[in-house]
Amino acid sequence: MAWDRDQIVRIALDQLDEVGLETLSLRKLAGRLEVHPSALYYHFSNKQDLLDEMARALVQTAVTQTPKPSEFTTDGLLTHLARTQRAAIRSRRDGGLLMIKARPTADDQLEYLDWLIERLVAEGFSVTEAATAFTAVSNYAIGATVAEQQRTTDAPADPQLLQQHPGLRSIAEVTADADATFERGLRWLLDGIRAKP
Amino acid sequence: MAWDRDQIVRIALDQLDEVGLETLSLRKLAGRLEVHPSALYYHFSNKQDLLDEMARALVQTAVTQTPKPSEFTTDGLLTHLARTQRAAIRSRRDGGLLMIKARPTADDQLEYLDWLIERLVAEGFSVTEAATAFTAVSNYAIGATVAEQQRTTDAPADPQLLQQHPGLRSIAEVTADADATFERGLRWLLDGIRAKP
DNA sequence: ACCTGAACACCGTTCAAGT
DNA sequence: ACCTGAACACCGTTCAAGT
């Protein structure tokens, strides 16, 4: 059996789902491939290179799988962007940490990015506004989804703390519905963007 | 010389600034303290415990140092929240990664949180709205600042890619002014929150 | 209370060599 | 082209023991 990059990335993503990013190691991955650890350095220049490829795979499948906006309005486009980022992160355990630690530059993501900014400009944005809006929405989506994902990974909040801090309790109650919280914040941001100035 | 937790945390934060989170190790920290690695386990139950304490220190000094809002309006309160999160992250190398990997529960941060939600309710928010707004602003601030910080850590984008992708180029140009990008996205979000519904 | 010393079970990475 | 095998310089953590 001779492995190639894509196969190794797929199996590395399986390992990620099972053990998490912290415990993901080249040595264990090599063990699963029934190959010596050093063999991985034929396919990847180092661990970071593998992580970059894994993140690229997440984004790529999220871009293709998230339903395209039915209308190319500002709202439709930016909502699609946000949901795509969220889907990419949620598709794997520790997907958020992976996306943060990996360098960007997924090739088809760049096409998507160019296309989206171009369409925003067609909707009446200046290039600067379009790029700023893209950045804001993307950062919101990633921030919200990473927090949401960490919440499932971390231990639940101490009940006694919840008792003592009504603010914390109300946040815990609200964020229990991750979808609604994400969408509401997104809508607020989009409302502001639509109003500009 | 006998160390205590606070001293060790301070020196660990210095080490973080010098070597980054990836290369921060208990062994090197022990070396700097002129102590055997195992000695750290007298003060901290494990590495995560130390990281939690480091994150707590970041947030604590950011909360005390960020100028309090002059007016307790919705805008003033939430802007203060966002800038505090950003200041905490930016205060140290890889501060964003640290805050994401650390469990929350800084004690005075909880007081601040309760106070802020209470004040938002006094401004006419329902508890659910206040908690959702808090979450949205906090997630935006963290997402934006982590991205901003990674940008300084990672290698700059390949000039050839910038040439080929006008969308990417416009984003690079916009995010070069990190302050302006952060503040503009924040204002959009706050505009949407103020408009509710 | 605070630390030493030794040990255990791991890591990522390099490099020469094999087929 | 794809991998082995050995080695290097590291990790976090445990535990008995010292002072």
Coordinates of C-alpha atoms (C1' of nucleotides) in Angstrom, one line a residue:
Chain A
M1 CA 0.0 0.0 0.0
A2 CA 1.4 3.4 -1.0
W3 CA -0.3 6.4 0.4
D4 CA -0.8 9.8 -1.1
R5 CA -1.4 13.2 0.4
D6 CA -5.2 13.1 0.1
Q7 CA -5.6 9.7 1.6
I8 CA -3.4 10.7 4.6
V9 CA -5.3 13.9 5.1
R10 CA -8.6 11.9 5.2
I11 CA -7.3 9.5 7.8
A12 CA -5.8 12.4 9.8
L13 CA -9.2 14.0 9.9
D14 CA -10.7 10.8 11.2
Q15 CA -8.0 10.7 13.9
L16 CA -8.9 14.3 14.7
D17 CA -12.5 13.4 15.3
E18 CA -11.5 10.6 17.6
V19 CA -8.8 12.1 19.7
G20 CA -8.9 15.9 19.3
L21 CA -6.3 18.4 18.1
E22 CA -4.3 18.3 21.3
T23 CA -3.6 14.6 21.0
L24 CA -3.3 14.4 17.3
S25 CA 0.3 13.2 16.6
L26 CA 2.3 12.3 13.5
R27 CA 3.4 9.2 15.3
K28 CA -0.1 7.9 16.0
L29 CA -1.1 8.8 12.5
A30 CA 1.9 6.9 11.2
G31 CA 0.8 3.9 13.3
R32 CA -2.6 4.0 11.8
L33 CA -1.1 4.0 8.4
E34 CA 1.2 1.2 9.4
V35 CA 4.2 3.2 8.4
H36 CA 7.1 4.7 10.2
P37 CA 6.7 8.3 11.5
S38 CA 9.5 9.5 9.2
A39 CA 7.6 8.3 6.2
L40 CA 5.1 11.2 6.6
Y41 CA 8.0 13.6 5.8
Y42 CA 8.0 12.3 2.3
H43 CA 4.4 13.5 1.9
F44 CA 4.4 16.6 4.1
S45 CA 7.2 19.0 4.9
N46 CA 6.2 19.1 8.5
K47 CA 3.2 18.9 10.9
Q48 CA 2.0 22.4 10.0
D49 CA 1.9 21.4 6.4
L50 CA -0.4 18.6 7.3
L51 CA -2.6 20.8 9.4
D52 CA -2.9 23.3 6.6
E53 CA -4.0 20.6 4.3
M54 CA -6.6 19.4 6.8
A55 CA -8.0 22.9 7.2
R56 CA -8.1 23.3 3.5
A57 CA -10.2 20.1 3.2
L58 CA -12.7 21.4 5.8
V59 CA -13.2 24.6 4.0
Q60 CA -13.4 23.0 0.6
T61 CA -16.2 20.6 1.5
A62 CA -18.1 23.3 3.5
V63 CA -18.0 25.6 0.5
T64 CA -19.4 23.0 -1.8
Q65 CA -21.9 21.6 0.6
T66 CA -23.5 24.8 2.1
P67 CA -26.5 25.6 -0.1
K68 CA -25.8 28.6 -2.4
P69 CA -27.8 31.7 -1.7
S70 CA -31.0 31.7 -3.7
E71 CA -30.7 35.5 -4.1
F72 CA -27.4 37.4 -4.6
T73 CA -28.4 40.1 -2.2
T74 CA -26.1 41.5 0.4
D75 CA -27.9 39.5 3.0
G76 CA -27.9 36.3 1.0
L77 CA -24.3 36.5 0.2
L78 CA -23.0 37.3 3.7
T79 CA -25.3 34.9 5.4
H80 CA -23.9 32.2 3.1
L81 CA -20.4 33.2 4.0
A82 CA -21.1 33.0 7.7
R83 CA -22.9 29.7 7.5
T84 CA -20.1 28.2 5.4
Q85 CA -17.5 29.2 8.0
R86 CA -19.6 27.7 10.7
A87 CA -20.2 24.5 8.8
A88 CA -16.5 24.1 8.1
I89 CA -15.6 24.5 11.8
R90 CA -18.4 22.2 13.1
S91 CA -17.6 19.4 10.6
R92 CA -14.8 18.1 12.8
R93 CA -13.8 18.0 16.4
D94 CA -11.7 21.0 17.3
G95 CA -12.3 22.3 13.7
G96 CA -12.2 25.9 15.0
L97 CA -8.7 25.5 16.6
L98 CA -7.6 23.8 13.4
M99 CA -8.8 26.7 11.2
I100 CA -7.1 29.2 13.5
K101 CA -3.8 27.5 13.6
A102 CA -3.7 26.7 9.9
R103 CA -2.5 29.2 7.4
P104 CA -5.3 30.1 5.0
T105 CA -5.0 29.9 1.2
A106 CA -7.4 27.2 0.2
D107 CA -7.5 27.7 -3.6
D108 CA -11.2 27.4 -4.3
Q109 CA -11.8 29.6 -1.2
L110 CA -10.0 32.4 -2.9
E111 CA -12.2 32.1 -6.0
Y112 CA -15.2 32.2 -3.7
L113 CA -13.8 35.3 -1.9
D114 CA -13.1 37.1 -5.1
W115 CA -16.6 36.3 -6.4
L116 CA -18.3 37.4 -3.2
I117 CA -16.5 40.8 -3.0
E118 CA -17.2 41.4 -6.7
R119 CA -20.9 40.7 -6.1
L120 CA -21.0 43.0 -3.1
V121 CA -19.6 45.7 -5.2
A122 CA -22.3 45.0 -7.7
E123 CA -24.8 45.5 -4.9
G124 CA -23.5 49.0 -4.3
F125 CA -20.6 48.6 -1.9
S126 CA -17.3 50.3 -2.4
V127 CA -14.4 47.8 -2.5
T128 CA -13.3 48.9 0.9
E129 CA -16.8 48.5 2.4
A130 CA -17.1 45.1 0.8
A131 CA -13.8 43.9 2.1
T132 CA -14.5 45.3 5.6
A133 CA -18.0 43.6 5.6
F134 CA -16.5 40.3 4.5
T135 CA -13.9 40.5 7.3
A136 CA -16.4 41.5 10.0
V137 CA -18.9 38.7 9.1
S138 CA -16.1 36.1 8.7
N139 CA -14.6 37.1 12.1
Y140 CA -18.0 37.0 13.8
A141 CA -18.8 33.6 12.4
I142 CA -15.5 32.1 13.4
G143 CA -15.5 33.7 16.8
A144 CA -19.0 32.5 17.6
T145 CA -18.5 29.0 16.3
V146 CA -15.2 28.5 18.0
A147 CA -16.8 29.6 21.3
E148 CA -19.7 27.3 20.6
Q149 CA -17.4 24.3 19.9
Q150 CA -15.2 24.9 22.9
R151 CA -18.3 24.9 25.1
T152 CA -19.0 21.3 24.1
T153 CA -15.4 20.3 24.6
D154 CA -14.9 22.0 28.0
A155 CA -16.5 20.9 31.2
P156 CA -19.9 22.4 31.8
A157 CA -19.9 25.5 34.1
D158 CA -19.9 24.9 37.8
P159 CA -23.6 24.9 39.0
Q160 CA -22.7 26.9 42.0
L161 CA -21.1 29.6 39.9
L162 CA -24.3 29.7 37.8
Q163 CA -26.3 30.1 41.0
Q164 CA -24.2 33.0 42.2
H165 CA -24.0 34.8 38.9
P166 CA -27.3 35.6 37.2
G167 CA -25.5 37.1 34.2
L168 CA -23.5 33.9 33.6
R169 CA -26.7 31.9 34.0
S170 CA -28.6 33.9 31.4
I171 CA -25.7 33.5 29.0
A172 CA -25.6 29.8 29.6
E173 CA -29.3 29.6 28.9
V174 CA -29.1 31.6 25.8
T175 CA -26.1 29.8 24.3
A176 CA -27.7 26.4 24.9
D177 CA -29.5 27.1 21.6
A178 CA -26.4 27.5 19.5
D179 CA -28.2 27.9 16.2
A180 CA -30.5 30.6 17.4
T181 CA -27.7 32.5 19.2
F182 CA -25.5 32.4 16.1
E183 CA -28.3 33.5 13.7
R184 CA -29.5 36.3 15.9
G185 CA -26.0 37.8 16.2
L186 CA -25.5 37.4 12.5
R187 CA -28.7 39.2 11.7
W188 CA -27.8 42.1 14.0
L189 CA -24.5 42.4 12.2
L190 CA -26.1 42.2 8.8
D191 CA -28.7 44.8 9.8
G192 CA -25.9 47.2 10.7
I193 CA -24.0 46.5 7.5
R194 CA -27.2 47.1 5.4
A195 CA -27.7 50.4 7.1
K196 CA -24.0 51.2 6.6
P197 CA -23.4 54.3 6.6
Chain B
M1 CA 14.0 31.4 46.7
A2 CA 10.5 29.9 47.1
W3 CA 8.1 30.7 44.3
D4 CA 4.3 31.1 44.5
R5 CA 1.6 30.8 41.9
D6 CA 1.4 34.5 41.0
Q7 CA 5.2 34.9 40.5
I8 CA 5.3 31.8 38.3
V9 CA 2.3 33.0 36.2
R10 CA 4.1 36.4 35.7
I11 CA 7.2 34.7 34.5
A12 CA 5.3 32.3 32.3
L13 CA 3.6 35.3 30.6
D14 CA 7.1 36.7 30.0
Q15 CA 8.1 33.4 28.4
L16 CA 4.9 33.5 26.3
D17 CA 5.9 36.8 24.9
E18 CA 9.3 35.6 24.0
V19 CA 8.7 32.1 22.5
G20 CA 4.9 31.9 21.8
L21 CA 2.3 29.4 23.0
E22 CA 3.5 26.6 20.8
T23 CA 7.0 26.6 22.3
L24 CA 5.9 27.4 25.8
S25 CA 6.9 24.4 27.9
L26 CA 6.9 23.6 31.6
R27 CA 10.4 22.3 31.3
K28 CA 11.7 25.6 29.9
L29 CA 9.7 27.5 32.5
A30 CA 11.2 25.4 35.2
G31 CA 14.7 26.1 33.8
R32 CA 14.0 29.8 34.0
L33 CA 12.9 29.4 37.6
E34 CA 16.0 27.3 38.3
V35 CA 13.8 24.5 39.5
H36 CA 13.2 21.0 38.4
P37 CA 10.1 20.5 36.1
S38 CA 8.3 18.4 38.7
A39 CA 8.4 21.3 41.1
L40 CA 5.8 23.0 39.1
Y41 CA 3.3 20.3 40.0
Y42 CA 3.4 21.5 43.5
H43 CA 2.0 24.9 42.4
F44 CA -0.3 23.7 39.5
S45 CA -2.1 20.5 39.0
N46 CA -1.0 20.4 35.4
K47 CA -0.2 22.6 32.4
Q48 CA -3.8 23.4 31.7
D49 CA -4.1 24.8 35.2
L50 CA -1.2 27.1 34.5
L51 CA -2.7 28.2 31.2
D52 CA -6.0 29.0 32.9
E53 CA -4.3 31.1 35.4
M54 CA -2.3 32.9 32.7
A55 CA -5.6 33.7 30.8
R56 CA -7.2 34.9 34.0
A57 CA -4.3 37.3 34.5
L58 CA -4.7 38.7 30.9
V59 CA -8.4 39.3 31.4
Q60 CA -8.0 40.8 34.9
T61 CA -5.5 43.5 33.9
A62 CA -7.5 44.3 30.7
V63 CA -10.7 44.8 32.7
T64 CA -9.0 47.1 35.1
Q65 CA -7.0 49.0 32.5
T66 CA -9.6 49.6 29.8
P67 CA -11.1 53.0 30.4
K68 CA -14.6 52.6 31.8
P69 CA -17.4 53.9 29.5
S70 CA -18.2 57.5 30.3
E71 CA -21.9 56.8 29.7
F72 CA -23.7 53.7 30.6
T73 CA -25.6 53.5 27.3
T74 CA -26.0 50.3 25.3
D75 CA -23.3 51.5 23.0
G76 CA -20.9 52.6 25.7
L77 CA -21.2 49.3 27.6
L78 CA -20.9 47.0 24.7
T79 CA -18.0 49.0 23.1
H80 CA -16.2 48.7 26.4
L81 CA -16.8 45.0 26.5
A82 CA -15.4 44.6 22.9
R83 CA -12.3 46.8 23.6
T84 CA -11.6 45.0 26.8
Q85 CA -11.6 41.6 25.1
R86 CA -9.4 42.9 22.3
A87 CA -7.0 44.5 24.8
A88 CA -6.7 41.3 26.8
I89 CA -5.8 39.3 23.7
R90 CA -3.4 41.9 22.3
S91 CA -1.5 42.3 25.6
R92 CA 0.6 39.1 25.0
R93 CA 1.9 37.1 22.1
D94 CA -0.6 34.4 21.1
G95 CA -3.0 35.9 23.7
G96 CA -6.0 34.9 21.5
L97 CA -5.0 31.2 21.3
L98 CA -4.4 31.3 25.1
M99 CA -7.8 32.7 25.8
I100 CA -9.5 30.1 23.5
K101 CA -7.7 27.2 25.0
A102 CA -8.1 28.3 28.6
R103 CA -11.3 27.6 30.6
P104 CA -13.0 30.9 31.5
T105 CA -14.1 31.8 35.0
A106 CA -12.0 34.7 36.0
D107 CA -13.6 35.8 39.2
D108 CA -13.8 39.6 38.6
Q109 CA -14.8 38.9 35.0
L110 CA -17.9 37.3 36.3
E111 CA -18.7 40.4 38.4
Y112 CA -18.2 42.5 35.4
L113 CA -20.5 40.2 33.3
D114 CA -23.3 40.3 35.9
W115 CA -23.0 44.1 36.1
L116 CA -23.0 44.6 32.3
I117 CA -26.1 42.4 31.7
E118 CA -27.9 44.1 34.6
R119 CA -27.2 47.5 33.1
L120 CA -28.3 46.4 29.6
V121 CA -31.6 45.3 31.1
A122 CA -31.9 48.7 32.8
E123 CA -31.5 50.2 29.3
G124 CA -34.5 48.3 28.1
F125 CA -33.2 44.9 27.0
S126 CA -34.9 41.7 28.0
V127 CA -32.6 39.3 29.8
T128 CA -32.4 37.1 26.8
E129 CA -31.6 40.0 24.5
A130 CA -28.9 41.3 26.8
A131 CA -27.3 37.9 27.1
T132 CA -27.5 37.3 23.3
A133 CA -26.0 40.8 22.6
F134 CA -23.2 40.2 25.1
T135 CA -22.4 36.9 23.4
A136 CA -22.5 38.4 19.9
V137 CA -20.2 41.3 20.8
S138 CA -17.8 39.1 22.8
N139 CA -17.6 36.6 20.0
Y140 CA -17.1 39.2 17.3
A141 CA -14.3 40.9 19.4
I142 CA -12.5 37.6 20.0
G143 CA -12.8 36.4 16.5
A144 CA -11.6 39.7 15.0
T145 CA -8.7 40.0 17.4
V146 CA -7.6 36.4 17.0
A147 CA -7.5 36.9 13.3
E148 CA -5.7 40.1 13.6
Q149 CA -3.1 38.6 15.9
Q150 CA -2.6 35.5 13.7
R151 CA -2.0 37.8 10.8
T152 CA 1.1 39.3 12.6
T153 CA 2.3 35.8 13.5
D154 CA 1.8 34.1 10.1
A155 CA 3.9 34.8 7.1
P156 CA 2.6 37.6 5.0
A157 CA 0.4 36.5 2.0
D158 CA 2.2 35.5 -1.1
P159 CA 2.5 38.6 -3.4
Q160 CA 1.6 36.5 -6.4
L161 CA -1.6 35.4 -4.8
L162 CA -2.5 39.0 -4.0
Q163 CA -1.9 39.8 -7.7
Q164 CA -4.2 37.1 -8.9
H165 CA -7.0 37.6 -6.4
P166 CA -8.3 41.2 -6.2
G167 CA -10.7 40.2 -3.4
L168 CA -7.8 38.9 -1.3
R169 CA -5.9 42.0 -2.1
S170 CA -8.7 44.3 -1.0
I171 CA -9.0 42.4 2.3
A172 CA -5.2 42.7 2.9
E173 CA -5.4 46.4 2.3
V174 CA -8.4 46.9 4.6
T175 CA -7.1 44.7 7.5
A176 CA -3.7 46.5 7.4
D177 CA -5.4 49.1 9.6
A178 CA -6.5 46.7 12.3
D179 CA -8.0 49.4 14.6
A180 CA -10.2 50.8 11.9
T181 CA -11.4 47.4 10.7
F182 CA -12.2 46.3 14.2
E183 CA -14.1 49.5 15.1
R184 CA -16.1 49.5 11.9
G185 CA -17.3 46.0 12.3
L186 CA -18.1 46.6 15.9
R187 CA -20.1 49.7 15.0
W188 CA -22.1 47.7 12.4
L189 CA -22.9 45.1 15.0
L190 CA -23.9 47.7 17.6
D191 CA -26.1 49.5 15.0
G192 CA -27.9 46.2 14.4
I193 CA -28.3 45.6 18.2
R194 CA -29.6 49.1 18.8
A195 CA -32.2 48.7 16.1
K196 CA -33.0 45.2 17.5
P197 CA -35.8 43.8 17.2
Chain C
dA1 C1' 5.7 23.9 52.5
dC2 C1' 8.5 23.5 48.7
dC3 C1' 11.5 21.1 46.0
dT4 C1' 14.8 17.1 44.1
dG5 C1' 15.8 13.1 41.3
dA6 C1' 14.7 9.5 38.7
dA7 C1' 11.7 7.4 35.7
dC8 C1' 7.8 6.6 32.2
dA9 C1' 5.6 7.2 28.1
dC10 C1' 5.5 10.1 24.8
dC11 C1' 6.6 14.0 21.0
dG12 C1' 8.5 16.3 15.9
dT13 C1' 12.2 16.1 12.9
dT14 C1' 16.6 14.7 10.3
dC15 C1' 19.2 11.8 7.6
dA16 C1' 21.3 8.0 5.6
dA17 C1' 19.9 3.9 3.5
dG18 C1' 16.9 0.5 1.4
dT19 C1' 13.7 -1.2 -2.7
Chain D
dA1 C1' 8.7 7.1 -5.8
dC2 C1' 7.9 5.7 -1.3
dC3 C1' 9.5 4.0 2.8
dT4 C1' 12.7 1.9 6.8
dG5 C1' 15.7 2.4 10.8
dA6 C1' 18.2 4.7 13.9
dA7 C1' 19.1 8.7 16.2
dC8 C1' 18.5 13.6 18.3
dA9 C1' 16.5 16.8 21.1
dC10 C1' 12.8 17.4 23.2
dC11 C1' 7.8 17.0 25.8
dG12 C1' 4.1 16.4 30.3
dT13 C1' 3.4 13.8 34.3
dT14 C1' 4.0 10.7 38.5
dC15 C1' 6.0 9.4 42.6
dA16 C1' 9.0 8.6 46.2
dA17 C1' 12.1 11.0 48.7
dG18 C1' 14.5 14.9 50.7
dT19 C1' 14.7 19.4 53.8

